[in-house]
PDB file of C-alpha atoms in Angstrom:
ATOM      1  CA  MET A  83     -17.163  39.509 -12.449  1.00  0.00           C
ATOM      2  CA  ASN A  84     -18.836  36.256 -13.646  1.00  0.00           C
ATOM      3  CA  LYS A  85     -22.584  35.387 -12.867  1.00  0.00           C
ATOM      4  CA  ALA A  86     -22.195  33.798  -9.741  1.00  0.00           C
ATOM      5  CA  GLU A  87     -20.043  36.858  -8.494  1.00  0.00           C
ATOM      6  CA  GLN A  88     -22.845  39.164  -9.652  1.00  0.00           C
ATOM      7  CA  LEU A  89     -25.895  37.585  -7.742  1.00  0.00           C
ATOM      8  CA  VAL A  90     -23.684  37.247  -4.444  1.00  0.00           C
ATOM      9  CA  THR A  91     -23.216  41.020  -4.638  1.00  0.00           C
ATOM     10  CA  LYS A  92     -26.677  41.826  -5.705  1.00  0.00           C
ATOM     11  CA  TYR A  93     -28.156  40.045  -2.618  1.00  0.00           C
ATOM     12  CA  PHE A  94     -25.373  41.566  -0.397  1.00  0.00           C
ATOM     13  CA  ARG A  95     -26.699  45.173  -1.635  1.00  0.00           C
ATOM     14  CA  GLN A  96     -30.550  44.248  -1.030  1.00  0.00           C
ATOM     15  CA  LEU A  97     -29.416  42.885   2.375  1.00  0.00           C
ATOM     16  CA  GLN A  98     -27.242  46.142   3.304  1.00  0.00           C
ATOM     17  CA  ALA A  99     -30.361  48.326   2.187  1.00  0.00           C
ATOM     18  CA  VAL A 100     -32.997  46.624   3.837  1.00  0.00           C
ATOM     19  CA  PHE A 101     -30.504  45.577   6.799  1.00  0.00           C
ATOM     20  CA  PRO A 102     -28.401  48.527   7.294  1.00  0.00           C
ATOM     21  CA  GLU A 103     -27.576  47.685  11.200  1.00  0.00           C
ATOM     22  CA  PHE A 104     -26.031  44.194  10.140  1.00  0.00           C
ATOM     23  CA  ASN A 105     -23.314  46.478   7.550  1.00  0.00           C
ATOM     24  CA  THR A 106     -21.060  47.753  10.351  1.00  0.00           C
ATOM     25  CA  GLN A 107     -16.874  47.120  11.008  1.00  0.00           C
ATOM     26  CA  ASP A 108     -17.669  45.624  14.340  1.00  0.00           C
ATOM     27  CA  LYS A 109     -20.603  42.912  13.159  1.00  0.00           C
ATOM     28  CA  ARG A 110     -20.654  39.974  15.392  1.00  0.00           C
ATOM     29  CA  ILE A 111     -18.907  36.588  13.469  1.00  0.00           C
ATOM     30  CA  PHE A 112     -19.936  33.785  15.025  1.00  0.00           C
ATOM     31  CA  GLU A 113     -17.892  30.586  15.062  1.00  0.00           C
ATOM     32  CA  SER A 114     -18.873  27.025  16.476  1.00  0.00           C
ATOM     33  CA  SER A 115     -16.637  27.943  19.388  1.00  0.00           C
ATOM     34  CA  GLU A 116     -17.639  27.994  23.380  1.00  0.00           C
ATOM     35  CA  ILE A 117     -16.931  31.385  23.416  1.00  0.00           C
ATOM     36  CA  ASP A 118     -19.693  32.199  21.109  1.00  0.00           C
ATOM     37  CA  PHE A 119     -21.914  29.407  22.347  1.00  0.00           C
ATOM     38  CA  PRO A 120     -21.057  28.524  25.950  1.00  0.00           C
ATOM     39  CA  PHE A 121     -22.875  26.193  27.100  1.00  0.00           C
ATOM     40  CA  SER A 122     -22.905  22.718  27.564  1.00  0.00           C
ATOM     41  CA  TRP A 123     -23.851  19.784  24.704  1.00  0.00           C
ATOM     42  CA  LYS A 124     -24.940  17.156  27.331  1.00  0.00           C
ATOM     43  CA  ASP A 125     -28.442  17.744  27.086  1.00  0.00           C
ATOM     44  CA  PRO A 126     -28.111  18.239  23.097  1.00  0.00           C
ATOM     45  CA  LEU A 127     -32.169  19.440  23.004  1.00  0.00           C
ATOM     46  CA  LYS A 128     -31.525  21.882  25.461  1.00  0.00           C
ATOM     47  CA  ALA A 129     -28.318  22.951  23.756  1.00  0.00           C
ATOM     48  CA  ALA A 130     -30.147  23.479  20.452  1.00  0.00           C
ATOM     49  CA  ASP A 131     -32.875  25.338  22.063  1.00  0.00           C
ATOM     50  CA  ASN A 132     -30.207  27.785  23.359  1.00  0.00           C
ATOM     51  CA  VAL A 133     -28.681  28.578  19.959  1.00  0.00           C
ATOM     52  CA  LEU A 134     -32.323  28.967  18.892  1.00  0.00           C
ATOM     53  CA  LYS A 135     -32.455  31.875  21.168  1.00  0.00           C
ATOM     54  CA  LEU A 136     -28.882  33.300  21.126  1.00  0.00           C
ATOM     55  CA  LEU A 137     -29.075  33.443  17.155  1.00  0.00           C
ATOM     56  CA  ALA A 138     -32.831  34.622  16.968  1.00  0.00           C
ATOM     57  CA  ARG A 139     -32.064  37.421  19.328  1.00  0.00           C
ATOM     58  CA  HIS A 140     -29.008  38.609  17.044  1.00  0.00           C
ATOM     59  CA  ILE A 141     -31.043  38.821  14.336  1.00  0.00           C
ATOM     60  CA  GLY A 142     -33.989  40.483  16.041  1.00  0.00           C
ATOM     61  CA  LEU A 143     -36.365  37.522  16.057  1.00  0.00           C
ATOM     62  CA  ASN A 144     -38.110  37.123  19.434  1.00  0.00           C
ATOM     63  CA  PRO A 145     -36.993  32.822  20.088  1.00  0.00           C
ATOM     64  CA  ASN A 146     -40.441  32.996  21.981  1.00  0.00           C
ATOM     65  CA  ARG A 147     -42.311  32.625  18.703  1.00  0.00           C
ATOM     66  CA  ILE A 148     -40.363  29.617  17.613  1.00  0.00           C
ATOM     67  CA  GLU A 149     -40.497  26.411  18.251  1.00  0.00           C
ATOM     68  CA  LEU A 150     -37.965  23.431  18.161  1.00  0.00           C
ATOM     69  CA  MET A 151     -39.614  20.232  16.906  1.00  0.00           C
ATOM     70  CA  PHE A 152     -37.599  17.007  17.180  1.00  0.00           C
ATOM     71  CA  TYR A 153     -38.083  13.914  15.455  1.00  0.00           C
ATOM     72  CA  SER A 154     -35.987  10.928  15.513  1.00  0.00           C
ATOM     73  CA  ASP A 155     -38.452   7.535  16.087  1.00  0.00           C
ATOM     74  CA  TYR A 156     -40.130   8.293  12.548  1.00  0.00           C
ATOM     75  CA  PRO A 157     -39.411   8.601   8.906  1.00  0.00           C
ATOM     76  CA  LYS A 158     -38.635  11.607   7.469  1.00  0.00           C
ATOM     77  CA  GLU A 159     -41.593  11.567   5.116  1.00  0.00           C
ATOM     78  CA  ASP A 160     -43.567  11.651   7.919  1.00  0.00           C
ATOM     79  CA  VAL A 161     -42.351  14.991   8.885  1.00  0.00           C
ATOM     80  CA  GLU A 162     -43.648  18.391   7.203  1.00  0.00           C
ATOM     81  CA  ASP A 163     -40.588  19.964   5.662  1.00  0.00           C
ATOM     82  CA  PRO A 164     -37.989  18.231   7.545  1.00  0.00           C
ATOM     83  CA  ASN A 165     -35.168  20.799   8.661  1.00  0.00           C
ATOM     84  CA  SER A 166     -37.442  23.660   8.229  1.00  0.00           C
ATOM     85  CA  ILE A 167     -38.931  26.551   9.297  1.00  0.00           C
ATOM     86  CA  TYR A 168     -43.075  26.556   8.962  1.00  0.00           C
ATOM     87  CA  LEU A 169     -45.901  28.359  10.725  1.00  0.00           C
ATOM     88  CA  ARG A 170     -47.606  26.392  13.126  1.00  0.00           C
ATOM     89  CA  PHE A 171     -51.956  26.659  13.273  1.00  0.00           C
ATOM     90  CA  LYS A 172     -54.051  25.214  15.929  1.00  0.00           C
ATOM     91  CA  ASN A 173     -56.235  23.818  13.149  1.00  0.00           C
ATOM     92  CA  ASN A 174     -53.337  22.315  11.059  1.00  0.00           C
ATOM     93  CA  ARG A 175     -54.172  24.363   7.842  1.00  0.00           C
ATOM     94  CA  LYS A 176     -51.266  25.243   5.232  1.00  0.00           C
ATOM     95  CA  PRO A 177     -49.995  28.513   5.566  1.00  0.00           C
ATOM     96  CA  THR A 178     -49.657  31.084   2.613  1.00  0.00           C
ATOM     97  CA  LEU A 179     -46.889  33.643   2.517  1.00  0.00           C
ATOM     98  CA  LYS A 180     -49.270  36.030   3.681  1.00  0.00           C
ATOM     99  CA  ASP A 181     -49.634  34.081   6.787  1.00  0.00           C
ATOM    100  CA  TYR A 182     -45.601  34.375   7.168  1.00  0.00           C
ATOM    101  CA  GLN A 183     -45.715  37.852   6.572  1.00  0.00           C
ATOM    102  CA  GLY A 184     -48.806  38.864   8.894  1.00  0.00           C
ATOM    103  CA  ASN A 185     -49.514  39.166  12.646  1.00  0.00           C
ATOM    104  CA  ILE A 186     -49.753  35.315  13.305  1.00  0.00           C
ATOM    105  CA  LYS A 187     -46.541  34.989  14.361  1.00  0.00           C
ATOM    106  CA  ARG A 188     -45.689  31.091  15.758  1.00  0.00           C
ATOM    107  CA  PHE A 189     -43.023  29.110  13.667  1.00  0.00           C
ATOM    108  CA  ALA A 190     -41.826  25.582  14.232  1.00  0.00           C
ATOM    109  CA  PHE A 191     -38.088  24.190  13.154  1.00  0.00           C
ATOM    110  CA  ASN A 192     -38.409  20.750  12.594  1.00  0.00           C
ATOM    111  CA  ILE A 193     -35.063  19.062  12.941  1.00  0.00           C
ATOM    112  CA  ASP A 194     -33.685  15.385  13.165  1.00  0.00           C
ATOM    113  CA  ALA A 195     -32.498  14.596  16.396  1.00  0.00           C
ATOM    114  CA  THR A 196     -30.411  11.787  15.470  1.00  0.00           C
ATOM    115  CA  VAL A 197     -27.961  14.599  14.393  1.00  0.00           C
ATOM    116  CA  PHE A 198     -27.452  16.152  17.554  1.00  0.00           C
ATOM    117  CA  GLU A 199     -23.880  14.523  18.234  1.00  0.00           C
ATOM    118  CA  TYR A 200     -22.790  17.016  15.158  1.00  0.00           C
ATOM    119  CA  ALA A 201     -22.985  20.201  17.486  1.00  0.00           C
ATOM    120  CA  ASP A 202     -21.919  22.361  13.968  1.00  0.00           C
ATOM    121  CA  TRP A 203     -24.015  21.106  12.173  1.00  0.00           C
ATOM    122  CA  VAL A 204     -26.801  21.489  14.618  1.00  0.00           C
ATOM    123  CA  ILE A 205     -25.776  25.268  14.847  1.00  0.00           C
ATOM    124  CA  ALA A 206     -25.323  25.871  11.111  1.00  0.00           C
ATOM    125  CA  ALA A 207     -28.992  24.575  10.516  1.00  0.00           C
ATOM    126  CA  ILE A 208     -30.389  26.839  13.061  1.00  0.00           C
ATOM    127  CA  ALA A 209     -28.736  29.590  11.754  1.00  0.00           C
ATOM    128  CA  HIS A 210     -29.817  28.949   8.251  1.00  0.00           C
ATOM    129  CA  GLU A 211     -33.301  28.648   9.282  1.00  0.00           C
ATOM    130  CA  LEU A 212     -33.393  31.773  11.368  1.00  0.00           C
ATOM    131  CA  CYS A 213     -31.921  34.149   8.157  1.00  0.00           C
ATOM    132  CA  TYR A 214     -34.771  32.076   6.036  1.00  0.00           C
ATOM    133  CA  LEU A 215     -37.249  33.372   8.472  1.00  0.00           C
ATOM    134  CA  LYS A 216     -35.854  37.054   9.155  1.00  0.00           C
ATOM    135  CA  LEU A 217     -36.079  37.077   5.407  1.00  0.00           C
ATOM    136  CA  LEU A 218     -39.269  35.944   4.967  1.00  0.00           C
ATOM    137  CA  GLU A 219     -41.081  38.244   7.509  1.00  0.00           C
ATOM    138  CA  ASN A 220     -39.363  41.033   5.698  1.00  0.00           C
ATOM    139  CA  GLY A 221     -41.414  40.103   2.533  1.00  0.00           C
ATOM    140  CA  LYS A 222     -39.002  41.871   0.197  1.00  0.00           C
ATOM    141  CA  PHE A 223     -36.983  39.010  -0.738  1.00  0.00           C
ATOM    142  CA  ASP A 224     -37.117  35.497  -3.406  1.00  0.00           C
ATOM    143  CA  VAL A 225     -36.987  33.359  -0.084  1.00  0.00           C
ATOM    144  CA  LYS A 226     -37.215  30.536  -2.875  1.00  0.00           C
ATOM    145  CA  ASP A 227     -33.438  30.908  -3.530  1.00  0.00           C
ATOM    146  CA  GLU A 228     -31.068  28.719  -1.448  1.00  0.00           C
ATOM    147  CA  LYS A 229     -28.211  31.100  -2.708  1.00  0.00           C
ATOM    148  CA  LEU A 230     -29.982  34.310  -1.114  1.00  0.00           C
ATOM    149  CA  ILE A 231     -30.282  32.446   2.078  1.00  0.00           C
ATOM    150  CA  ASP A 232     -26.682  31.488   2.270  1.00  0.00           C
ATOM    151  CA  VAL A 233     -25.167  34.957   1.604  1.00  0.00           C
ATOM    152  CA  ALA A 234     -27.999  36.254   3.941  1.00  0.00           C
ATOM    153  CA  THR A 235     -26.568  33.643   6.505  1.00  0.00           C
ATOM    154  CA  ALA A 236     -23.031  35.547   6.241  1.00  0.00           C
ATOM    155  CA  TYR A 237     -24.477  38.692   6.198  1.00  0.00           C
ATOM    156  CA  PHE A 238     -26.100  38.338   9.538  1.00  0.00           C
ATOM    157  CA  GLY A 239     -22.785  37.258  10.461  1.00  0.00           C
ATOM    158  CA  PHE A 240     -23.483  33.430  10.543  1.00  0.00           C
ATOM    159  CA  GLY A 241     -20.901  32.258   7.501  1.00  0.00           C
ATOM    160  CA  LYS A 242     -18.171  30.646   9.581  1.00  0.00           C
ATOM    161  CA  LEU A 243     -20.674  28.328  10.945  1.00  0.00           C
ATOM    162  CA  ALA A 244     -22.627  27.155   7.553  1.00  0.00           C
ATOM    163  CA  ALA A 245     -18.846  27.036   5.954  1.00  0.00           C
ATOM    164  CA  LYS A 246     -18.373  24.264   8.891  1.00  0.00           C
ATOM    165  CA  ILE A 247     -20.972  21.963   6.829  1.00  0.00           C
ATOM    166  CA  ARG A 248     -20.005  22.658   3.440  1.00  0.00           C
TER     167      ARG A 248
END
């Protein structure tokens, strides 16, 4: 086994230890299909919100604590961490890691509204960021490692979604 495979195996075992409820034979594996996402994309902002709710509930996150924010009319450099989840504070202060793991649980997910013609991408991006949030809240993972987030995405049943955009 090469180093990359060893790392993936290590991450997978960590996830199994912390989230054993997802390590089952009958685990739901999502695909970007009308069966898994049975709603219209005529209103892509509403569809994205439906995706968020469905996937957040699947991994045990409260979707009411996560706000989707859309941007399209201003440059990415004017958006705080485009395509990522971050904590929202009324006073706009910058959060710390302890804040993410504390009792304040209101998150925002910035996403570029110009990509909504690509439903697969939107679904995969939301799945990826929700996995990041799940691991972040747990506090036992180094969430700066994108490879870990990729492994978590597969572990929680979103691997086929992510594979569509790779």
